[in-house]
Amino acid sequence: MSARHSLPRSIAAHGILITYTLIALFPVFVIVINSFKSRQAIFREPLALPTRETFDLIGFQTVLAQGDFFQYFQNSMIVTVASLFFVLLFGAMAAFALSEYRFRGNSLMGLYLALGIMIPIRLGTVAILQLMVATGLVNTLTALVLVYTAQGLPLAIFILSEFMRNVSDDLKNAGRIDGLSEYRIFFRLVLPLVRPAMATVAVFTMIPIWNDLWFPLILAPSEPTKTITLGSQVFIGQFVTNWNAVLAALSLAIVPVMVLYLIFSRQLIRGITAGAVK
Amino acid sequence: MSALTLSNVTKTFGTTEVITGVDLDVEPGEFCVFVGPSGCGKSTLLRMIAGLEDVTSGDVKIDDRRVNDVAPAKREIAMVFQSYALYPHLTVRDNMGLALKQAGTSRADITAATDKASAMLGLDPLIDRRPSELSGGQRQRVAIGRAIVRRPKLFLFDEPLSNLDAALRVATRIEIARLHRELGATMIYVTHDQVEAMTLADKIVVLRAGRVEQVGPPMELYNDPANTFVAGFIGSPQMNFLKSGPLGLSSAQMGIRPEHLEISTEAGQIAGKISHVEKLGGETLVYVLTEDHGLLTVRLFGEHDYQVDAPVWLTPDAARAFHFDEHGQRLRPGESSAAGRATP
Ligand SMILES: Nc1ncnc2c1ncn2[C@@H]1O[C@H](COP(=O)(O)OP(=O)(O)O)[C@@H](O)[C@H]1O
Ligand SMILES: [Mg+2]
């Protein structure tokens, strides 16, 4: 048995990973169990599982009775999916151009695009708001999609261009000799080979967008354009907080990201271990 | 008329000149091999012929048509790559047929062409598989099939055998030679392996650092090298280079192939001692360490027994020796009086 697979080592590794998983999942677990309990039960024993006496769906009822909740959900979903689509599309195209073509200012352009990783887009909030007011995009989902696309692009370009550099030149050249256009080479030959990297980028892009409160609050606070994170804020008052509703809304908000994550996760794992396993 | 003409072709990456003025003429139906050490610019030159790399200056002509500004797909060439470069999402048949499909050939014609190529290369049982389900040798055969299907004016090969194991390399080499005979097509073949160059070529182009050192048929390069580089590169084991001074010669260097050095345990011109012996069955290679010339190789036919560290004497066959000047250029008899063969 090789040293890499010895029993004590693998027990230790699993022990550490399981401990970490439990710690990471604990807050989520507490939120979910408490969303099924009555208000008194939440405060009396926050860590207890819901029992027959304490089980209560009042939180979910409140949230769903709030009426516009599905609307908020839908808004969040539209904004996230649309932003994700544009980030992946434009990010991959820019990464392909940077990694594939030699042109003047190539590395300067790469550096400029990577700058966005280090400088938070929120620093430009005032300018963005002025821009949106000027273009009449305030209180539209388009405003959010535009901002999130800009926010997600730097990291996407950075990660994807690294991966695209590793795609075989011979393959692209074979396509050129066979008469494929540069677009066909990009979509049919290169993109499928960087799919794991695309999934990685998708997950890292999607979660901050879904969870963001800042830009929905500033750019699209109107009732028809509220996102789920912003919509949930109605239950948090200055004096009274409807904890049942807050916890239920949070529990519900986990579901869509979970679904998206599951879609990408198979690819994601391949992306993370790419190179390590041949 | 020539199949390929390069006139004073150069290539510069940034500020480094990778190809420095290459002139070349390839006849129709010729098998031309570019050979040279790794990094000498063979692939770059081939990619310039294919149109995958721009030409910095000079002209590339295929079939007497200037193609400097013609896209790769329009040059009527086909290329086989070292890494096979098959399309991972397509079956063997679709891999071979893609170029014709892009060119708008009818379905029936594509099928006929792929069927013919697959029969030629014995790919019929694999025709519906994807590249990931093939072995290395099979993948390379598909890549060659993809080239055949296009009926190009020019076949370009970039080290197509480098990723194969020794036995497959020999088999595929023979297969390529057979295809060349059957198709009668013009082929340009890049390799760093002089054995492939010698066995396949009608014409060898020896490159060093982006410059053509010598062009000619294999035996001409072997028997009449223009300089020390070609002399050392062509032929295996490598030619021995001896300093002329201790031998009493007026040239700067003398080259002698390992089979033209006589070895004796009693007497000879150069004293040395055996440092290593390699027995290959059919031949024996004896490495002799000498004081004046360093390590020399002697090639003997059949089996021979020599003790390591035993003292021996070597005598070069003067009639088979090559003489070079201080710049490594060949001195031919009669060309210069300095090349006098002052052998005792
Ligand atoms: N895209 C490029 N940019 C800069 N230098 C390059 C590029 N491609 C090749 N080179 C350089 O050109 C030289 C020749 O490369 P290549 O033609 O691949 O050599 P070979 O095929 O003979 O091994 C090498 O020194 C290599 O570093
Ligand atoms: Mg090469």
Short mmCIF file of N, CA, C and O in Angstrom, two decimals, chain A residues 80-180:
data_model
loop_
_atom_site.label_atom_id
_atom_site.label_comp_id
_atom_site.label_asym_id
_atom_site.label_seq_id
_atom_site.Cartn_x
_atom_site.Cartn_y
_atom_site.Cartn_z
N THR A 80 -29.99 36.90 -12.19
CA THR A 80 -28.85 36.00 -12.04
C THR A 80 -28.56 35.25 -13.33
O THR A 80 -27.41 35.21 -13.79
N VAL A 81 -29.58 34.66 -13.92
CA VAL A 81 -29.35 33.84 -15.11
C VAL A 81 -28.87 34.70 -16.29
O VAL A 81 -27.92 34.35 -16.99
N ALA A 82 -29.50 35.87 -16.45
CA ALA A 82 -29.09 36.72 -17.57
C ALA A 82 -27.66 37.21 -17.38
O ALA A 82 -26.85 37.17 -18.32
N SER A 83 -27.32 37.66 -16.15
CA SER A 83 -25.95 38.13 -15.91
C SER A 83 -24.96 37.00 -16.15
O SER A 83 -23.92 37.19 -16.78
N LEU A 84 -25.31 35.81 -15.64
CA LEU A 84 -24.43 34.66 -15.78
C LEU A 84 -24.17 34.37 -17.26
O LEU A 84 -23.04 34.15 -17.68
N PHE A 85 -25.24 34.42 -18.04
CA PHE A 85 -25.12 34.15 -19.47
C PHE A 85 -24.16 35.14 -20.13
O PHE A 85 -23.24 34.75 -20.85
N PHE A 86 -24.34 36.42 -19.84
CA PHE A 86 -23.48 37.42 -20.49
C PHE A 86 -22.04 37.35 -19.99
O PHE A 86 -21.10 37.51 -20.75
N VAL A 87 -21.88 37.09 -18.67
CA VAL A 87 -20.51 36.98 -18.14
C VAL A 87 -19.79 35.83 -18.83
O VAL A 87 -18.65 35.97 -19.28
N LEU A 88 -20.47 34.69 -18.95
CA LEU A 88 -19.81 33.53 -19.56
C LEU A 88 -19.54 33.77 -21.04
O LEU A 88 -18.46 33.47 -21.53
N LEU A 89 -20.51 34.32 -21.73
CA LEU A 89 -20.34 34.53 -23.17
C LEU A 89 -19.22 35.53 -23.46
O LEU A 89 -18.25 35.23 -24.14
N PHE A 90 -19.35 36.74 -22.88
CA PHE A 90 -18.36 37.77 -23.19
C PHE A 90 -17.02 37.46 -22.54
O PHE A 90 -15.96 37.73 -23.11
N GLY A 91 -17.07 36.87 -21.34
CA GLY A 91 -15.82 36.50 -20.66
C GLY A 91 -15.04 35.51 -21.50
O GLY A 91 -13.84 35.65 -21.70
N ALA A 92 -15.73 34.49 -22.00
CA ALA A 92 -15.04 33.46 -22.79
C ALA A 92 -14.52 34.05 -24.09
O ALA A 92 -13.41 33.75 -24.52
N MET A 93 -15.32 34.92 -24.71
CA MET A 93 -14.85 35.51 -25.97
C MET A 93 -13.62 36.38 -25.75
O MET A 93 -12.64 36.28 -26.50
N ALA A 94 -13.66 37.20 -24.70
CA ALA A 94 -12.50 38.07 -24.44
C ALA A 94 -11.29 37.21 -24.09
O ALA A 94 -10.17 37.47 -24.54
N ALA A 95 -11.51 36.16 -23.30
CA ALA A 95 -10.40 35.29 -22.91
C ALA A 95 -9.80 34.63 -24.14
O ALA A 95 -8.58 34.51 -24.27
N PHE A 96 -10.64 34.23 -25.08
CA PHE A 96 -10.15 33.59 -26.30
C PHE A 96 -9.30 34.58 -27.10
O PHE A 96 -8.20 34.26 -27.55
N ALA A 97 -9.80 35.80 -27.22
CA ALA A 97 -9.04 36.80 -27.98
C ALA A 97 -7.69 37.06 -27.32
O ALA A 97 -6.67 37.11 -28.00
N LEU A 98 -7.70 37.19 -26.00
CA LEU A 98 -6.45 37.50 -25.30
C LEU A 98 -5.44 36.36 -25.40
O LEU A 98 -4.25 36.58 -25.49
N SER A 99 -5.96 35.12 -25.34
CA SER A 99 -5.03 34.00 -25.30
C SER A 99 -4.64 33.54 -26.70
O SER A 99 -3.61 32.92 -26.88
N GLU A 100 -5.45 33.85 -27.70
CA GLU A 100 -5.23 33.25 -29.02
C GLU A 100 -4.54 34.20 -30.00
O GLU A 100 -3.70 33.78 -30.77
N TYR A 101 -4.89 35.48 -29.94
CA TYR A 101 -4.38 36.37 -30.98
C TYR A 101 -3.27 37.26 -30.46
O TYR A 101 -3.34 37.75 -29.34
N ARG A 102 -2.26 37.46 -31.31
CA ARG A 102 -1.20 38.41 -30.98
C ARG A 102 -1.60 39.74 -31.58
O ARG A 102 -1.76 39.86 -32.78
N PHE A 103 -1.83 40.73 -30.75
CA PHE A 103 -2.10 42.06 -31.28
C PHE A 103 -1.47 43.09 -30.36
O PHE A 103 -1.13 42.80 -29.21
N ARG A 104 -1.31 44.29 -30.88
CA ARG A 104 -0.68 45.34 -30.10
C ARG A 104 -1.51 45.62 -28.84
O ARG A 104 -2.71 45.75 -28.91
N GLY A 105 -0.86 45.69 -27.71
CA GLY A 105 -1.56 46.01 -26.47
C GLY A 105 -2.29 44.83 -25.86
O GLY A 105 -3.16 45.00 -25.00
N ASN A 106 -1.95 43.62 -26.30
CA ASN A 106 -2.61 42.43 -25.78
C ASN A 106 -2.45 42.30 -24.27
O ASN A 106 -3.43 42.18 -23.52
N SER A 107 -1.20 42.37 -23.80
CA SER A 107 -0.97 42.15 -22.37
C SER A 107 -1.49 43.33 -21.55
O SER A 107 -1.95 43.15 -20.42
N LEU A 108 -1.42 44.53 -22.14
CA LEU A 108 -1.94 45.71 -21.45
C LEU A 108 -3.45 45.56 -21.24
O LEU A 108 -3.99 45.85 -20.17
N MET A 109 -4.12 45.08 -22.28
CA MET A 109 -5.56 44.85 -22.23
C MET A 109 -5.89 43.81 -21.17
O MET A 109 -6.82 43.97 -20.38
N GLY A 110 -5.09 42.74 -21.12
CA GLY A 110 -5.29 41.69 -20.12
C GLY A 110 -5.17 42.25 -18.72
O GLY A 110 -5.98 41.95 -17.84
N LEU A 111 -4.17 43.11 -18.53
CA LEU A 111 -3.93 43.71 -17.22
C LEU A 111 -5.10 44.61 -16.83
O LEU A 111 -5.59 44.59 -15.70
N TYR A 112 -5.56 45.39 -17.80
CA TYR A 112 -6.65 46.32 -17.56
C TYR A 112 -7.91 45.56 -17.14
O TYR A 112 -8.59 45.93 -16.19
N LEU A 113 -8.18 44.46 -17.83
CA LEU A 113 -9.37 43.68 -17.51
C LEU A 113 -9.23 43.00 -16.16
O LEU A 113 -10.20 42.85 -15.43
N ALA A 114 -8.00 42.61 -15.80
CA ALA A 114 -7.78 41.93 -14.53
C ALA A 114 -7.88 42.90 -13.36
O ALA A 114 -8.12 42.50 -12.23
N LEU A 115 -7.69 44.19 -13.64
CA LEU A 115 -7.74 45.20 -12.59
C LEU A 115 -9.07 45.14 -11.82
O LEU A 115 -9.12 45.37 -10.63
N GLY A 116 -10.13 44.82 -12.54
CA GLY A 116 -11.45 44.75 -11.95
C GLY A 116 -11.56 43.72 -10.83
O GLY A 116 -12.46 43.78 -10.01
N ILE A 117 -10.63 42.74 -10.81
CA ILE A 117 -10.67 41.75 -9.74
C ILE A 117 -10.32 42.42 -8.42
O ILE A 117 -10.83 42.08 -7.37
N MET A 118 -9.41 43.41 -8.50
CA MET A 118 -8.90 44.01 -7.26
C MET A 118 -9.70 45.23 -6.83
O MET A 118 -9.73 45.55 -5.66
N ILE A 119 -10.32 45.92 -7.77
CA ILE A 119 -11.06 47.14 -7.42
C ILE A 119 -12.56 46.82 -7.38
O ILE A 119 -13.14 46.46 -8.39
N PRO A 120 -13.18 46.94 -6.21
CA PRO A 120 -14.60 46.59 -6.11
C PRO A 120 -15.46 47.54 -6.93
O PRO A 120 -15.24 48.76 -6.92
N ILE A 121 -16.43 46.99 -7.60
CA ILE A 121 -17.28 47.80 -8.48
C ILE A 121 -18.13 48.79 -7.67
O ILE A 121 -18.57 49.82 -8.16
N ARG A 122 -18.31 48.48 -6.37
CA ARG A 122 -19.14 49.38 -5.55
C ARG A 122 -18.55 50.76 -5.39
O ARG A 122 -19.26 51.72 -5.10
N LEU A 123 -17.22 50.87 -5.58
CA LEU A 123 -16.59 52.19 -5.51
C LEU A 123 -17.20 53.13 -6.54
O LEU A 123 -17.21 54.34 -6.37
N GLY A 124 -17.72 52.55 -7.62
CA GLY A 124 -18.26 53.39 -8.69
C GLY A 124 -19.75 53.59 -8.59
O GLY A 124 -20.39 54.01 -9.56
N THR A 125 -20.33 53.27 -7.44
CA THR A 125 -21.78 53.28 -7.32
C THR A 125 -22.42 54.60 -7.76
O THR A 125 -23.40 54.61 -8.49
N VAL A 126 -21.82 55.71 -7.30
CA VAL A 126 -22.43 57.01 -7.59
C VAL A 126 -22.45 57.26 -9.10
O VAL A 126 -23.48 57.62 -9.68
N ALA A 127 -21.32 56.98 -9.73
CA ALA A 127 -21.24 57.18 -11.19
C ALA A 127 -22.22 56.25 -11.90
O ALA A 127 -22.90 56.66 -12.85
N ILE A 128 -22.29 55.00 -11.41
CA ILE A 128 -23.21 54.05 -12.04
C ILE A 128 -24.65 54.56 -11.91
O ILE A 128 -25.42 54.54 -12.87
N LEU A 129 -24.99 55.07 -10.72
CA LEU A 129 -26.35 55.56 -10.51
C LEU A 129 -26.65 56.73 -11.44
O LEU A 129 -27.71 56.78 -12.08
N GLN A 130 -25.68 57.65 -11.56
CA GLN A 130 -25.87 58.79 -12.47
C GLN A 130 -26.10 58.31 -13.90
O GLN A 130 -26.98 58.79 -14.60
N LEU A 131 -25.29 57.30 -14.27
CA LEU A 131 -25.39 56.75 -15.62
C LEU A 131 -26.78 56.16 -15.85
O LEU A 131 -27.41 56.37 -16.89
N MET A 132 -27.26 55.42 -14.86
CA MET A 132 -28.55 54.75 -15.00
C MET A 132 -29.68 55.79 -15.03
O MET A 132 -30.65 55.62 -15.77
N VAL A 133 -29.53 56.85 -14.23
CA VAL A 133 -30.54 57.90 -14.26
C VAL A 133 -30.56 58.56 -15.63
O VAL A 133 -31.61 58.76 -16.25
N ALA A 134 -29.36 58.83 -16.14
CA ALA A 134 -29.25 59.50 -17.44
C ALA A 134 -29.84 58.66 -18.55
O ALA A 134 -30.44 59.17 -19.49
N THR A 135 -29.66 57.34 -18.45
CA THR A 135 -30.16 56.48 -19.52
C THR A 135 -31.56 55.97 -19.23
O THR A 135 -32.11 55.18 -20.00
N GLY A 136 -32.11 56.39 -18.13
CA GLY A 136 -33.48 55.99 -17.79
C GLY A 136 -33.62 54.53 -17.43
O GLY A 136 -34.67 53.93 -17.62
N LEU A 137 -32.55 53.94 -16.92
CA LEU A 137 -32.61 52.51 -16.59
C LEU A 137 -32.86 52.25 -15.11
O LEU A 137 -32.88 51.10 -14.69
N VAL A 138 -33.04 53.32 -14.32
CA VAL A 138 -33.30 53.10 -12.90
C VAL A 138 -34.61 52.33 -12.74
O VAL A 138 -35.56 52.52 -13.51
N ASN A 139 -34.62 51.43 -11.75
CA ASN A 139 -35.79 50.58 -11.53
C ASN A 139 -36.13 49.67 -12.70
O ASN A 139 -37.28 49.41 -12.99
N THR A 140 -35.06 49.19 -13.38
CA THR A 140 -35.28 48.12 -14.35
C THR A 140 -34.31 46.98 -14.01
O THR A 140 -33.26 47.21 -13.40
N LEU A 141 -34.67 45.78 -14.43
CA LEU A 141 -33.76 44.65 -14.21
C LEU A 141 -32.54 44.77 -15.12
O LEU A 141 -31.47 44.29 -14.80
N THR A 142 -32.72 45.43 -16.28
CA THR A 142 -31.60 45.63 -17.20
C THR A 142 -30.42 46.29 -16.48
O THR A 142 -29.27 45.90 -16.68
N ALA A 143 -30.73 47.29 -15.64
CA ALA A 143 -29.66 47.98 -14.92
C ALA A 143 -28.85 46.99 -14.11
O ALA A 143 -27.61 46.98 -14.13
N LEU A 144 -29.55 46.10 -13.40
CA LEU A 144 -28.85 45.11 -12.56
C LEU A 144 -28.02 44.15 -13.42
O LEU A 144 -26.88 43.85 -13.10
N VAL A 145 -28.63 43.69 -14.51
CA VAL A 145 -27.91 42.75 -15.37
C VAL A 145 -26.62 43.40 -15.89
O VAL A 145 -25.55 42.78 -15.88
N LEU A 146 -26.71 44.65 -16.32
CA LEU A 146 -25.52 45.34 -16.84
C LEU A 146 -24.43 45.44 -15.77
O LEU A 146 -23.27 45.13 -16.01
N VAL A 147 -24.84 45.86 -14.58
CA VAL A 147 -23.85 46.04 -13.51
C VAL A 147 -23.22 44.70 -13.13
O VAL A 147 -22.00 44.59 -12.99
N TYR A 148 -24.03 43.67 -13.00
CA TYR A 148 -23.48 42.37 -12.60
C TYR A 148 -22.61 41.76 -13.69
O TYR A 148 -21.65 41.04 -13.39
N THR A 149 -22.95 42.03 -14.93
CA THR A 149 -22.09 41.53 -16.01
C THR A 149 -20.71 42.17 -15.91
O THR A 149 -19.68 41.49 -15.97
N ALA A 150 -20.71 43.48 -15.70
CA ALA A 150 -19.43 44.18 -15.55
C ALA A 150 -18.67 43.65 -14.34
O ALA A 150 -17.46 43.47 -14.37
N GLN A 151 -19.41 43.37 -13.27
CA GLN A 151 -18.78 42.91 -12.04
C GLN A 151 -18.16 41.52 -12.21
O GLN A 151 -17.10 41.24 -11.68
N GLY A 152 -18.81 40.66 -12.98
CA GLY A 152 -18.34 39.29 -13.09
C GLY A 152 -17.25 39.09 -14.13
O GLY A 152 -16.49 38.12 -14.07
N LEU A 153 -17.17 39.99 -15.10
CA LEU A 153 -16.25 39.78 -16.23
C LEU A 153 -14.76 39.64 -15.86
O LEU A 153 -14.11 38.72 -16.36
N PRO A 154 -14.21 40.51 -14.99
CA PRO A 154 -12.76 40.41 -14.76
C PRO A 154 -12.30 39.02 -14.33
O PRO A 154 -11.41 38.44 -14.93
N LEU A 155 -12.95 38.46 -13.32
CA LEU A 155 -12.53 37.15 -12.83
C LEU A 155 -12.75 36.09 -13.90
O LEU A 155 -11.91 35.20 -14.10
N ALA A 156 -13.87 36.21 -14.62
CA ALA A 156 -14.16 35.22 -15.66
C ALA A 156 -13.07 35.25 -16.73
O ALA A 156 -12.55 34.20 -17.12
N ILE A 157 -12.68 36.43 -17.17
CA ILE A 157 -11.66 36.54 -18.21
C ILE A 157 -10.33 36.00 -17.70
O ILE A 157 -9.63 35.26 -18.38
N PHE A 158 -10.02 36.35 -16.45
CA PHE A 158 -8.76 35.91 -15.86
C PHE A 158 -8.67 34.39 -15.82
O PHE A 158 -7.70 33.80 -16.30
N ILE A 159 -9.70 33.75 -15.27
CA ILE A 159 -9.67 32.29 -15.14
C ILE A 159 -9.72 31.62 -16.52
O ILE A 159 -8.93 30.73 -16.83
N LEU A 160 -10.63 32.08 -17.37
CA LEU A 160 -10.83 31.40 -18.65
C LEU A 160 -9.62 31.56 -19.58
O LEU A 160 -9.29 30.63 -20.31
N SER A 161 -8.95 32.71 -19.53
CA SER A 161 -7.82 32.85 -20.47
C SER A 161 -6.69 31.91 -20.05
O SER A 161 -5.98 31.39 -20.90
N GLU A 162 -6.53 31.70 -18.73
CA GLU A 162 -5.53 30.72 -18.29
C GLU A 162 -5.85 29.34 -18.87
O GLU A 162 -4.98 28.65 -19.38
N PHE A 163 -7.12 28.96 -18.79
CA PHE A 163 -7.51 27.63 -19.29
C PHE A 163 -7.38 27.56 -20.81
O PHE A 163 -6.98 26.53 -21.35
N MET A 164 -7.74 28.65 -21.48
CA MET A 164 -7.72 28.60 -22.94
C MET A 164 -6.31 28.53 -23.50
O MET A 164 -6.10 28.00 -24.57
N ARG A 165 -5.36 29.08 -22.75
CA ARG A 165 -3.98 28.95 -23.18
C ARG A 165 -3.57 27.48 -23.27
O ARG A 165 -2.68 27.12 -24.02
N ASN A 166 -4.23 26.65 -22.46
CA ASN A 166 -3.86 25.23 -22.44
C ASN A 166 -4.55 24.39 -23.51
O ASN A 166 -4.25 23.22 -23.65
N VAL A 167 -5.50 24.99 -24.22
CA VAL A 167 -6.15 24.23 -25.29
C VAL A 167 -5.15 24.09 -26.45
O VAL A 167 -4.49 25.06 -26.82
N SER A 168 -5.05 22.88 -26.96
CA SER A 168 -4.03 22.58 -27.97
C SER A 168 -4.10 23.50 -29.18
O SER A 168 -5.16 23.67 -29.80
N ASP A 169 -2.96 24.12 -29.52
CA ASP A 169 -2.89 24.96 -30.72
C ASP A 169 -3.13 24.13 -31.97
O ASP A 169 -3.74 24.61 -32.92
N ASP A 170 -2.63 22.90 -31.94
CA ASP A 170 -2.78 22.04 -33.11
C ASP A 170 -4.25 21.86 -33.46
O ASP A 170 -4.63 21.87 -34.62
N LEU A 171 -5.09 21.70 -32.43
CA LEU A 171 -6.51 21.48 -32.69
C LEU A 171 -7.14 22.68 -33.40
O LEU A 171 -7.86 22.54 -34.38
N LYS A 172 -6.83 23.86 -32.89
CA LYS A 172 -7.37 25.08 -33.51
C LYS A 172 -6.84 25.22 -34.93
O LYS A 172 -7.58 25.58 -35.85
N ASN A 173 -5.56 24.91 -35.11
CA ASN A 173 -4.97 25.02 -36.45
C ASN A 173 -5.56 24.00 -37.41
O ASN A 173 -5.77 24.31 -38.58
N ALA A 174 -5.84 22.79 -36.90
CA ALA A 174 -6.47 21.78 -37.74
C ALA A 174 -7.81 22.32 -38.23
O ALA A 174 -8.18 22.17 -39.40
N GLY A 175 -8.55 22.98 -37.33
CA GLY A 175 -9.83 23.57 -37.71
C GLY A 175 -9.66 24.65 -38.77
O GLY A 175 -10.43 24.72 -39.72
N ARG A 176 -8.63 25.46 -38.62
CA ARG A 176 -8.40 26.54 -39.60
C ARG A 176 -8.10 25.94 -40.97
O ARG A 176 -8.59 26.42 -41.99
N ILE A 177 -7.28 24.89 -40.98
CA ILE A 177 -6.93 24.28 -42.28
C ILE A 177 -8.16 23.63 -42.90
O ILE A 177 -8.33 23.64 -44.11
N ASP A 178 -9.04 23.08 -42.05
CA ASP A 178 -10.25 22.46 -42.58
C ASP A 178 -11.32 23.49 -42.94
O ASP A 178 -12.43 23.12 -43.33
N GLY A 179 -11.04 24.75 -42.74
CA GLY A 179 -11.96 25.78 -43.20
C GLY A 179 -13.02 26.20 -42.19
O GLY A 179 -14.03 26.78 -42.57
N LEU A 180 -12.80 25.91 -40.89
CA LEU A 180 -13.76 26.40 -39.89
C LEU A 180 -13.51 27.89 -39.64
O LEU A 180 -12.36 28.32 -39.62
#
